[in-house]
mmCIF file of C-alpha atoms in Angstrom:
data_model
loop_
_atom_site.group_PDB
_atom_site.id
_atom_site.type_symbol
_atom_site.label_atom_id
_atom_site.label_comp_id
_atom_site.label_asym_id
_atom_site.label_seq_id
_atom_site.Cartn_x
_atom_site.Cartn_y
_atom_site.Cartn_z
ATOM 1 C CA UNK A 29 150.776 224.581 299.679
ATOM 2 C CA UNK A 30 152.839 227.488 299.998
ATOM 3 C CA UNK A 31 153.643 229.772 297.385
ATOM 4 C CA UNK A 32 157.951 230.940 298.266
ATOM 5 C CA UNK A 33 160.743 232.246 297.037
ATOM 6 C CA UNK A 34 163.821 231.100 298.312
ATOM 7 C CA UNK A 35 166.644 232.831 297.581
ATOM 8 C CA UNK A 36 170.288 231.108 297.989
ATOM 9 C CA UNK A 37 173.697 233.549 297.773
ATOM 10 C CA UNK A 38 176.955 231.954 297.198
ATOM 11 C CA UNK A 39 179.845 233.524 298.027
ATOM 12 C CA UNK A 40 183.710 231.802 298.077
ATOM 13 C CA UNK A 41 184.692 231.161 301.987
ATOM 14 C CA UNK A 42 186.863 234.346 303.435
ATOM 15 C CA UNK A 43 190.239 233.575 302.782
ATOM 16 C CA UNK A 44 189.543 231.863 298.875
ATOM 17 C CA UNK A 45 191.322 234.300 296.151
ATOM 18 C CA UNK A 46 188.450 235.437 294.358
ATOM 19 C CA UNK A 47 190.685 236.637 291.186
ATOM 20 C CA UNK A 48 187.144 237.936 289.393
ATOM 21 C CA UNK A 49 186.483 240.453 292.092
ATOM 22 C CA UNK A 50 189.953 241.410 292.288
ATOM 23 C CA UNK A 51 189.647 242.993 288.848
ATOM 24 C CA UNK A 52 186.757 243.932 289.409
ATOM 25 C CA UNK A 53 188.194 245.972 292.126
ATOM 26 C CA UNK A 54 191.020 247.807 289.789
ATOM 27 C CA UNK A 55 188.559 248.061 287.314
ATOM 28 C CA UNK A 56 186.498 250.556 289.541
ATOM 29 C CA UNK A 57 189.583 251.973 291.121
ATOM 30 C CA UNK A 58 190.724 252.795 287.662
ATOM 31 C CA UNK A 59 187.380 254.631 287.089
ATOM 32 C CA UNK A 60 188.114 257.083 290.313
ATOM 33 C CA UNK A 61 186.337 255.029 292.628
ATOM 34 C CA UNK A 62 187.525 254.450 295.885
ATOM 35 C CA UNK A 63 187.633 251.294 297.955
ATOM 36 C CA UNK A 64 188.453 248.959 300.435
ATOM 37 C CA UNK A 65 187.643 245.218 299.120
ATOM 38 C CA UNK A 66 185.162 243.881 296.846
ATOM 39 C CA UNK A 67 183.323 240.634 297.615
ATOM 40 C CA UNK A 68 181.146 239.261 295.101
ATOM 41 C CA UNK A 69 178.217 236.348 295.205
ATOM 42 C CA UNK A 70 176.651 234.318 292.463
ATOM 43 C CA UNK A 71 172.386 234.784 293.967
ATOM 44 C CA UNK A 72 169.711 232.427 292.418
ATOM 45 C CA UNK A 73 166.091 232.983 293.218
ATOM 46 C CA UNK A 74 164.113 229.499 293.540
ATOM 47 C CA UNK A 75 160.286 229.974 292.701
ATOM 48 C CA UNK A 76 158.798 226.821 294.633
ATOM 49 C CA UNK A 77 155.509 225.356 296.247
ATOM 50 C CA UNK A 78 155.909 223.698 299.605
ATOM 51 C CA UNK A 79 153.860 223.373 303.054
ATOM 52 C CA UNK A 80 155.808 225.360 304.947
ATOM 53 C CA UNK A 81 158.762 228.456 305.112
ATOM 54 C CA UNK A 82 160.320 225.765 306.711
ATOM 55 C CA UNK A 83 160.175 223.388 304.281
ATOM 56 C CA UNK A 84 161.025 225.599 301.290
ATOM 57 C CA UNK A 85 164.192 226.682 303.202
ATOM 58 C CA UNK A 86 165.087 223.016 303.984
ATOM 59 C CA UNK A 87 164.435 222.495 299.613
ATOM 60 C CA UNK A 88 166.592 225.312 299.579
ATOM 61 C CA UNK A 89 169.482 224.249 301.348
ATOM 62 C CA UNK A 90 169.476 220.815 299.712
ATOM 63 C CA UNK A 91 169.903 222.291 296.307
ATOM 64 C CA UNK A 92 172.979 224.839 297.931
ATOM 65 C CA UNK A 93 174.476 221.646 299.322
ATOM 66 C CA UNK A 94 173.860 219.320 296.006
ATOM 67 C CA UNK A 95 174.397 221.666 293.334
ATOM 68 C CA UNK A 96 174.929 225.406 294.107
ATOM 69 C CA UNK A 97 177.261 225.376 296.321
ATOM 70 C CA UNK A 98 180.922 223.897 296.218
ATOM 71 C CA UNK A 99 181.464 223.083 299.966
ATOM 72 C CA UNK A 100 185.001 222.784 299.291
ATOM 73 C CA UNK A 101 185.548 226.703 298.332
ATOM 74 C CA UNK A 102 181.994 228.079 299.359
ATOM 75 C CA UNK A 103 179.428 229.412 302.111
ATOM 76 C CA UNK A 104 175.892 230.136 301.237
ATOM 77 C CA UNK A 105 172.533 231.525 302.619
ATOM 78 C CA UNK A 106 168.918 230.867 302.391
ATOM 79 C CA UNK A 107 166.349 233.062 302.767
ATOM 80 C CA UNK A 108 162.998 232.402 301.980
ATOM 81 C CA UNK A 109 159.810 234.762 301.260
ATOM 82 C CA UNK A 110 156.518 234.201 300.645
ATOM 83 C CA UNK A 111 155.554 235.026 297.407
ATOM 84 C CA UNK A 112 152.352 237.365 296.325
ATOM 85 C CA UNK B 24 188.542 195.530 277.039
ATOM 86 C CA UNK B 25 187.864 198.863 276.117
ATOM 87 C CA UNK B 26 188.669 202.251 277.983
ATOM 88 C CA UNK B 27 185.734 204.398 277.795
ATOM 89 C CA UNK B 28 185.978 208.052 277.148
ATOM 90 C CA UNK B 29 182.846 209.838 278.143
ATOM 91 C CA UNK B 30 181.835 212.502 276.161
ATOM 92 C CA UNK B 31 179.501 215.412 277.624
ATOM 93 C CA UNK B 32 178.118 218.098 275.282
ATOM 94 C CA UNK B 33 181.012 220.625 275.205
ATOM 95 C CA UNK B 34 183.596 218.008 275.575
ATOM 96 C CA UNK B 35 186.531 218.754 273.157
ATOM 97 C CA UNK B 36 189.253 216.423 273.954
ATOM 98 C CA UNK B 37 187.571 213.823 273.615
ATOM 99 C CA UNK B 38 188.900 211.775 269.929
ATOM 100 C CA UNK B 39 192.132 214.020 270.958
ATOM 101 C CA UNK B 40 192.295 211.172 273.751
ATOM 102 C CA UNK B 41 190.878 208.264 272.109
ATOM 103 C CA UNK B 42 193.957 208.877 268.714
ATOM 104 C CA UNK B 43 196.232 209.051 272.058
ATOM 105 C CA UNK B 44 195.236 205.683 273.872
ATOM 106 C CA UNK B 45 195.039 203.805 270.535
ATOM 107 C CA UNK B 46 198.664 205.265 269.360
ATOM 108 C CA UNK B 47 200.015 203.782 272.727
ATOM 109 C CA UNK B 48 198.028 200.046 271.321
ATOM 110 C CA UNK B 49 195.094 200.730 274.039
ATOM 111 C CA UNK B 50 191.417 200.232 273.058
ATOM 112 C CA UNK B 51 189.456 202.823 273.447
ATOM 113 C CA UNK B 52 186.205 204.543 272.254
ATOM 114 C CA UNK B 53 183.931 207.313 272.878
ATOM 115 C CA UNK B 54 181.067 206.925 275.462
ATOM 116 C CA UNK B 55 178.389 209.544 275.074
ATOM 117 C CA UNK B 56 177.455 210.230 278.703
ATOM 118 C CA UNK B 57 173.715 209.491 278.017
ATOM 119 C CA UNK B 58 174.076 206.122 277.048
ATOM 120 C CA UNK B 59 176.267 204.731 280.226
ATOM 121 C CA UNK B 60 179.369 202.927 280.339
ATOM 122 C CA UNK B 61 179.513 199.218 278.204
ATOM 123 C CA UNK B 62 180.059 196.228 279.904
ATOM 124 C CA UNK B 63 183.371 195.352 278.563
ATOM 125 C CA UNK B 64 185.004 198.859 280.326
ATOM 126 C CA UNK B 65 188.446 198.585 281.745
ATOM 127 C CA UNK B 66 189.284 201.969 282.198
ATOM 128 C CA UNK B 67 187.645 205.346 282.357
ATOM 129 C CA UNK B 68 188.571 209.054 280.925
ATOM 130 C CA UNK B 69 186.750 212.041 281.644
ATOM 131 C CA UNK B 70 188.244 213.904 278.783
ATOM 132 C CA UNK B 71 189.049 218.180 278.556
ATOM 133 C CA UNK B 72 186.715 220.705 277.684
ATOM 134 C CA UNK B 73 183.670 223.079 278.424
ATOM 135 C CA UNK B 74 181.118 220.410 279.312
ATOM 136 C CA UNK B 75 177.697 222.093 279.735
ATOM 137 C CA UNK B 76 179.779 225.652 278.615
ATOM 138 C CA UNK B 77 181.017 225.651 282.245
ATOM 139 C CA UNK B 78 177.968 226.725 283.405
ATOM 140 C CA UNK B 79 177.615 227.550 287.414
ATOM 141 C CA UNK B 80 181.577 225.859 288.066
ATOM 142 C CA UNK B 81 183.206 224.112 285.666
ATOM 143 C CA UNK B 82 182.544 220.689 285.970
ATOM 144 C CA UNK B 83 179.279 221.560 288.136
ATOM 145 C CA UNK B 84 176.652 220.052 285.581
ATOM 146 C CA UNK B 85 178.653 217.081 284.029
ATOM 147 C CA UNK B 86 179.635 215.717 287.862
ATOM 148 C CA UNK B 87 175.728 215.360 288.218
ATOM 149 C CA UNK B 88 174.842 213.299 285.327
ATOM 150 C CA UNK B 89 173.594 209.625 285.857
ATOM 151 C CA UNK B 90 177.092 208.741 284.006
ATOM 152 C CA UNK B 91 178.710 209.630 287.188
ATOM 153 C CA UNK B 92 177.068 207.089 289.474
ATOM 154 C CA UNK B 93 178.109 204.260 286.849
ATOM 155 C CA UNK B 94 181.726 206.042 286.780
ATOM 156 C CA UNK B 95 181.532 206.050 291.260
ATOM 157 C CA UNK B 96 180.271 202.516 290.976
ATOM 158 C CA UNK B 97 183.039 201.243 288.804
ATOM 159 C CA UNK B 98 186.162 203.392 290.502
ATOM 160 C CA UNK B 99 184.794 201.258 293.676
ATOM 161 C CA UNK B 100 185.525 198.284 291.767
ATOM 162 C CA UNK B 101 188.648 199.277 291.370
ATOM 163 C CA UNK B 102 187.977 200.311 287.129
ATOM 164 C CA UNK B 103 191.133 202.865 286.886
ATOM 165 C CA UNK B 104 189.804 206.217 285.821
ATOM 166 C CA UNK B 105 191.719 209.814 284.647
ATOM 167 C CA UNK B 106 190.425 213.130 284.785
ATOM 168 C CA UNK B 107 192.053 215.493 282.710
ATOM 169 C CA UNK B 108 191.207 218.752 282.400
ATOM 170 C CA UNK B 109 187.311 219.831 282.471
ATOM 171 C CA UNK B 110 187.477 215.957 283.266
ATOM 172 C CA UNK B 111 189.677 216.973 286.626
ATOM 173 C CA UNK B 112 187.090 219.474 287.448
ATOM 174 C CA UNK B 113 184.305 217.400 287.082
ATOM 175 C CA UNK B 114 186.317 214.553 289.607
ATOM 176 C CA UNK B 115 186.373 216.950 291.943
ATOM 177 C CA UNK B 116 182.962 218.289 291.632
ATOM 178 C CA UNK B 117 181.782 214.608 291.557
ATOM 179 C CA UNK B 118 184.076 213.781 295.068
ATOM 180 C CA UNK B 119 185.964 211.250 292.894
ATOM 181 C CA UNK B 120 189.107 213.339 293.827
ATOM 182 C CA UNK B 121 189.216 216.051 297.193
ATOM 183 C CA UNK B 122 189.853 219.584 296.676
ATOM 184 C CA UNK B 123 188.506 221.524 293.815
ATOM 185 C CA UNK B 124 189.344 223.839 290.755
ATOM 186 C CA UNK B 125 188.381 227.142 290.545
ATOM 187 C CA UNK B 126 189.403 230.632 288.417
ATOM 188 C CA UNK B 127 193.047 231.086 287.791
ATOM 189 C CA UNK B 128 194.664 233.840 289.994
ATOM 190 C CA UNK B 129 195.341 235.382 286.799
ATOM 191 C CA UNK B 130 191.487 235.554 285.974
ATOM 192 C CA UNK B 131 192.388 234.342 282.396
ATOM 193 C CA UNK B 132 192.141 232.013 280.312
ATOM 194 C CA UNK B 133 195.681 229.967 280.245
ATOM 195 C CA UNK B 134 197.062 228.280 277.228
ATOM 196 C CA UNK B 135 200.395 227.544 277.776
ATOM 197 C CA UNK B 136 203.227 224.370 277.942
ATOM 198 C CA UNK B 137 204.143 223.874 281.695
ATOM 199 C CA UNK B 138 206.912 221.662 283.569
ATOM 200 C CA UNK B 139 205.955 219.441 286.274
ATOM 201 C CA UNK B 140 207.626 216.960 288.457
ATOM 202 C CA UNK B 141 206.487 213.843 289.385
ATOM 203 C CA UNK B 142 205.888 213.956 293.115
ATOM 204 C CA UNK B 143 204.858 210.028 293.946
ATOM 205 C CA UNK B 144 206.529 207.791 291.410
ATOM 206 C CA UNK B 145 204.723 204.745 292.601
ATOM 207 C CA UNK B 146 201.387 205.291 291.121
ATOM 208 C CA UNK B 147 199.766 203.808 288.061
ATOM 209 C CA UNK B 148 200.124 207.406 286.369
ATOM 210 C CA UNK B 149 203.205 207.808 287.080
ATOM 211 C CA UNK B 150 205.723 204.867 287.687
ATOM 212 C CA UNK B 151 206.739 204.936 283.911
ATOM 213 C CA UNK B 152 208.357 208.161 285.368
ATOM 214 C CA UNK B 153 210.969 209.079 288.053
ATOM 215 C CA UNK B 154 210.278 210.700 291.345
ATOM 216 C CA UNK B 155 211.414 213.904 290.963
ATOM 217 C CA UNK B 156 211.269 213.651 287.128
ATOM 218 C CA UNK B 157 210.820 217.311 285.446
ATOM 219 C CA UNK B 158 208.267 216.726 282.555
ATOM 220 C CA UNK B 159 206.000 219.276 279.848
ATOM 221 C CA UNK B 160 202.932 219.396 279.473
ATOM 222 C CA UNK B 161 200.198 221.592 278.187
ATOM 223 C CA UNK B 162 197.597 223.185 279.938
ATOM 224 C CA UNK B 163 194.594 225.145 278.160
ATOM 225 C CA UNK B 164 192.263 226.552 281.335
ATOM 226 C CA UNK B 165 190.543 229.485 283.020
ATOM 227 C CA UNK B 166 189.796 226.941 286.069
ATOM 228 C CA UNK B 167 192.614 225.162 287.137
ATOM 229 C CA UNK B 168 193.972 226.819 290.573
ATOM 230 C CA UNK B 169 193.508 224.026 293.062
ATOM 231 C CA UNK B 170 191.954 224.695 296.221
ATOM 232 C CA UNK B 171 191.360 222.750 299.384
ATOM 233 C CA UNK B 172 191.248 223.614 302.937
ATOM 234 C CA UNK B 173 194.810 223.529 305.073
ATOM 235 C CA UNK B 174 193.884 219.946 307.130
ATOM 236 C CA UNK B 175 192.768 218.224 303.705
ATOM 237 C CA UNK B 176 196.126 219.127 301.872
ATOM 238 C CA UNK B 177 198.220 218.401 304.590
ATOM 239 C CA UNK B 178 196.516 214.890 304.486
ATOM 240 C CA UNK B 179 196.614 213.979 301.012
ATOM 241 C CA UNK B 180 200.670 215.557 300.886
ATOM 242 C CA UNK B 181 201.167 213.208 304.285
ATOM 243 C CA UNK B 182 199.791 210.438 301.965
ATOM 244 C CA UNK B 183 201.540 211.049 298.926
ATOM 245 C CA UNK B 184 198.649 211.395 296.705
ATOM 246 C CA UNK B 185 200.120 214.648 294.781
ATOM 247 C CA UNK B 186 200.845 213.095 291.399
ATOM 248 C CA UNK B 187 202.819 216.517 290.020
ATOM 249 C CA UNK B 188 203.377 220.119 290.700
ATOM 250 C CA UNK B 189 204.190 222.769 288.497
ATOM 251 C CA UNK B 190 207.938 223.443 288.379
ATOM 252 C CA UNK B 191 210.098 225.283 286.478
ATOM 253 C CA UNK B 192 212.489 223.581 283.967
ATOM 254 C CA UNK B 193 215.047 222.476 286.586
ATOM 255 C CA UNK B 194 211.931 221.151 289.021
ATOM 256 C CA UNK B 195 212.047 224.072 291.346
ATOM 257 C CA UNK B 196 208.317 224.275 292.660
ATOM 258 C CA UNK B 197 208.261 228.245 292.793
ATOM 259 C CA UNK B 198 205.671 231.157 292.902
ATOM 260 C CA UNK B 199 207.157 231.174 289.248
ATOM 261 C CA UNK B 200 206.336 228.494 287.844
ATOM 262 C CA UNK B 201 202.826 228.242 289.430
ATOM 263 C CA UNK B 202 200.575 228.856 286.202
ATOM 264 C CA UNK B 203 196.900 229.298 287.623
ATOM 265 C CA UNK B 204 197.965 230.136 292.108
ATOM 266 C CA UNK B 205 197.243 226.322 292.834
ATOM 267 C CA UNK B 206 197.879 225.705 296.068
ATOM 268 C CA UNK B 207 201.192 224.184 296.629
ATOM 269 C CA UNK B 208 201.270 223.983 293.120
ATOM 270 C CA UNK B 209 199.103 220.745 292.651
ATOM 271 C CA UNK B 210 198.840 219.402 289.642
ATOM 272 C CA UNK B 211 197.232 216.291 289.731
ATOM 273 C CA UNK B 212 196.060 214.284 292.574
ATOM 274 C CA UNK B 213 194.474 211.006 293.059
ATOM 275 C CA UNK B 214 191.712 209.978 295.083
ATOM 276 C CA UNK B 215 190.377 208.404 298.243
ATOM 277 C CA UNK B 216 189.347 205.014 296.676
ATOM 278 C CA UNK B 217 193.006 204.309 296.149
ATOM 279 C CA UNK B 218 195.699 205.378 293.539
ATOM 280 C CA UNK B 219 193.980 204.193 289.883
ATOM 281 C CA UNK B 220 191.621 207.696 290.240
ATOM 282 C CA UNK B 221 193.551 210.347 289.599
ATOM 283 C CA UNK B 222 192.383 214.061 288.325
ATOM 284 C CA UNK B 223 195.200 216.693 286.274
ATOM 285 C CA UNK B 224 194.605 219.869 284.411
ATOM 286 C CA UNK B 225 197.303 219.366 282.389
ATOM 287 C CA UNK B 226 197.213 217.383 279.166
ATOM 288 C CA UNK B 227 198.925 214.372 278.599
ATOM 289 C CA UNK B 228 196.976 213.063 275.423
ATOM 290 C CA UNK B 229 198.139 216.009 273.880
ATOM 291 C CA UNK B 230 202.309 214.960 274.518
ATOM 292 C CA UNK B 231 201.330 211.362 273.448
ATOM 293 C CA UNK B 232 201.528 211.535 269.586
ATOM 294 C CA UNK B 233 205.324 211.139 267.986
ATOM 295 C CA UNK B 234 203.847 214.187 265.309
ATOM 296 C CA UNK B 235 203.425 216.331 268.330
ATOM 297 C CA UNK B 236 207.390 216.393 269.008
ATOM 298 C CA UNK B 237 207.183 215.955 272.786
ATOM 299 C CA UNK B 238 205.838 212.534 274.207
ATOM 300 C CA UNK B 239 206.416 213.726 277.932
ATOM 301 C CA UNK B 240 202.451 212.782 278.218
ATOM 302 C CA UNK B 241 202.727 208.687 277.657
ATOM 303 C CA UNK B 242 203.094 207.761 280.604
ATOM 304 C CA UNK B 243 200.317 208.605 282.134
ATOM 305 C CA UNK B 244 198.006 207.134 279.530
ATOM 306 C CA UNK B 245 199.945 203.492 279.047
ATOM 307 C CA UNK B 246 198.493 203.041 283.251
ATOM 308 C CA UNK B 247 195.619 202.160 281.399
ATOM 309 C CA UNK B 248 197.691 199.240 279.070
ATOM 310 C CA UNK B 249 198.687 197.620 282.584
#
């Protein structure tokens, strides 16, 4: 076994209001800032023993699709490093 | 014959909805989620609130306790069951009910009295109403703008299973009178196992009581006296 991290971002799907980001957008505009759009993500980092890159990333995606991830208003990615 | 409301920590509508079912001469009693639905359950309410202090989504943690398989396993068997609320989001987040219901397009907190109309009159929830009936209700949420990709809603409008959209007073569905940017200003839907699951945000078990002054919510919770 395999010491990984696996690291799953979730982001809402283009086109899903994100009303959170929206403020947070004013909110930096108001401070003199300037921008375009502001996209945010929710990131969690998954400490986690398995065989294989491959298998950590397959853990991975399980727990985007069962838990950290709403399908119906999100995309996510995995990416998975070995850990030292 | 009991209707079971399920209490998760953080649940806060919970005896709220059990005063409401028993002023209406329904039995009904609080389930805590750990210890699984009783045998004698005729009906099922996920009840309002912050279950798990809407940690990750709201609903998120709640729609993955073992209580939920019992709760899938007796919607099959056709056991009626209401999500209102936190309970709405945790339908959704448990695939009791399609869509889903995320942060308000006001990014607040919303604590308000709203009118809806009934869209499907023909429903357990709803046939002690008219079609096109203007009712109030309350809603108290920071989650409750419905979303759901374009082909899903145009399949659940083509098959009537909108139970109420926000109005305004006259039943005008408008920008308006949309509290929270739901999409077509949903409401309340029901579910793909067939009409007795249903989901809402807003609260009719707290429009039930005569004290209250407005009873607009009754007849949603006397389906479960059928």
């Amino acid at each position: 076994m395999t010491a990984f991290t696996a690291t799953v971002e979730v982001r809402l799907k283009r086109g899903v209001l994100d009303p959170e980001a929206e403020t947070t957008a004013r909110a930096l505009e108001r401070l003199g800032f300037e921008l375009e759009e502001l996209r945010s993500a929710d990131r969690f980092e998954v400490d986690m023993d398995a065989a294989s890159a491959e298998d950590a990333r397959e853990r991975a995606t399980d727990m985007a699709e069962r838990l950290l991830a709403n399908p119906t208003i999100h995309d996510y990615d995995v990416s998975v490093e070995e850990r030292t | 014959m009991t209707v079971a409301v399920v209490q998760f920590g953080g649940s806060n509508c919970d005896r709220d909805t059990v005063q409401a079912l028993e002023s209406l001469g329904i039995d009904a009693d609080l389930v805590w989620h750990e210890d699984g639905l009783p045998a004698d359950t005729s009906g099922i309410v996920i009840p309002g609130g912050f279950s798990y202090g809407d940690y990750l989504r709201a609903g998120a943690m709640a729609a993955r306790s073992p209580v939920m398989a019992a709760v899938r396993e007796a919607a099959d068997g056709g056991t009626p069951v209401l999500g209102i609320c936190n309970g709405a989001q945790i339908g959704c987040e448990a695939s009791l009910t399609p869509g889903a219901f995320t942060t308000n397009e006001s990014a607040r907190f919303q604590c308000e009295r709203v009118h809806l109309r009934v869209e499907n009159g023909d429903t357990p929830w709803t046939r002690r109403y008219d079609e096109g009936e203007v009712v109030e209700f309350p809603i108290a949420h920071g989650e409750g703008r419905y979303e759901i990709d374009d082909d899903r809603l145009a399949d659940l409008e083509a098959d009537d299973r909108v139970l109420f959209r926000y109005c305004d007073d006259e039943g005008n569905v408008t920008a308006e009178a949309n509290p929270n940017g739901s999409k077509h200003s949903v409401a309340g839907v029901t579910g793909e196992r067939g009409d007795h699951v249903a989901v809402l945000m807003p609260h009719p078990e707290r429009v039930t009581l005569a004290d209250i002054g407005i009873t607009d919510g009754r007849g949603v919770l006397q389906a479960f006296g059928d």
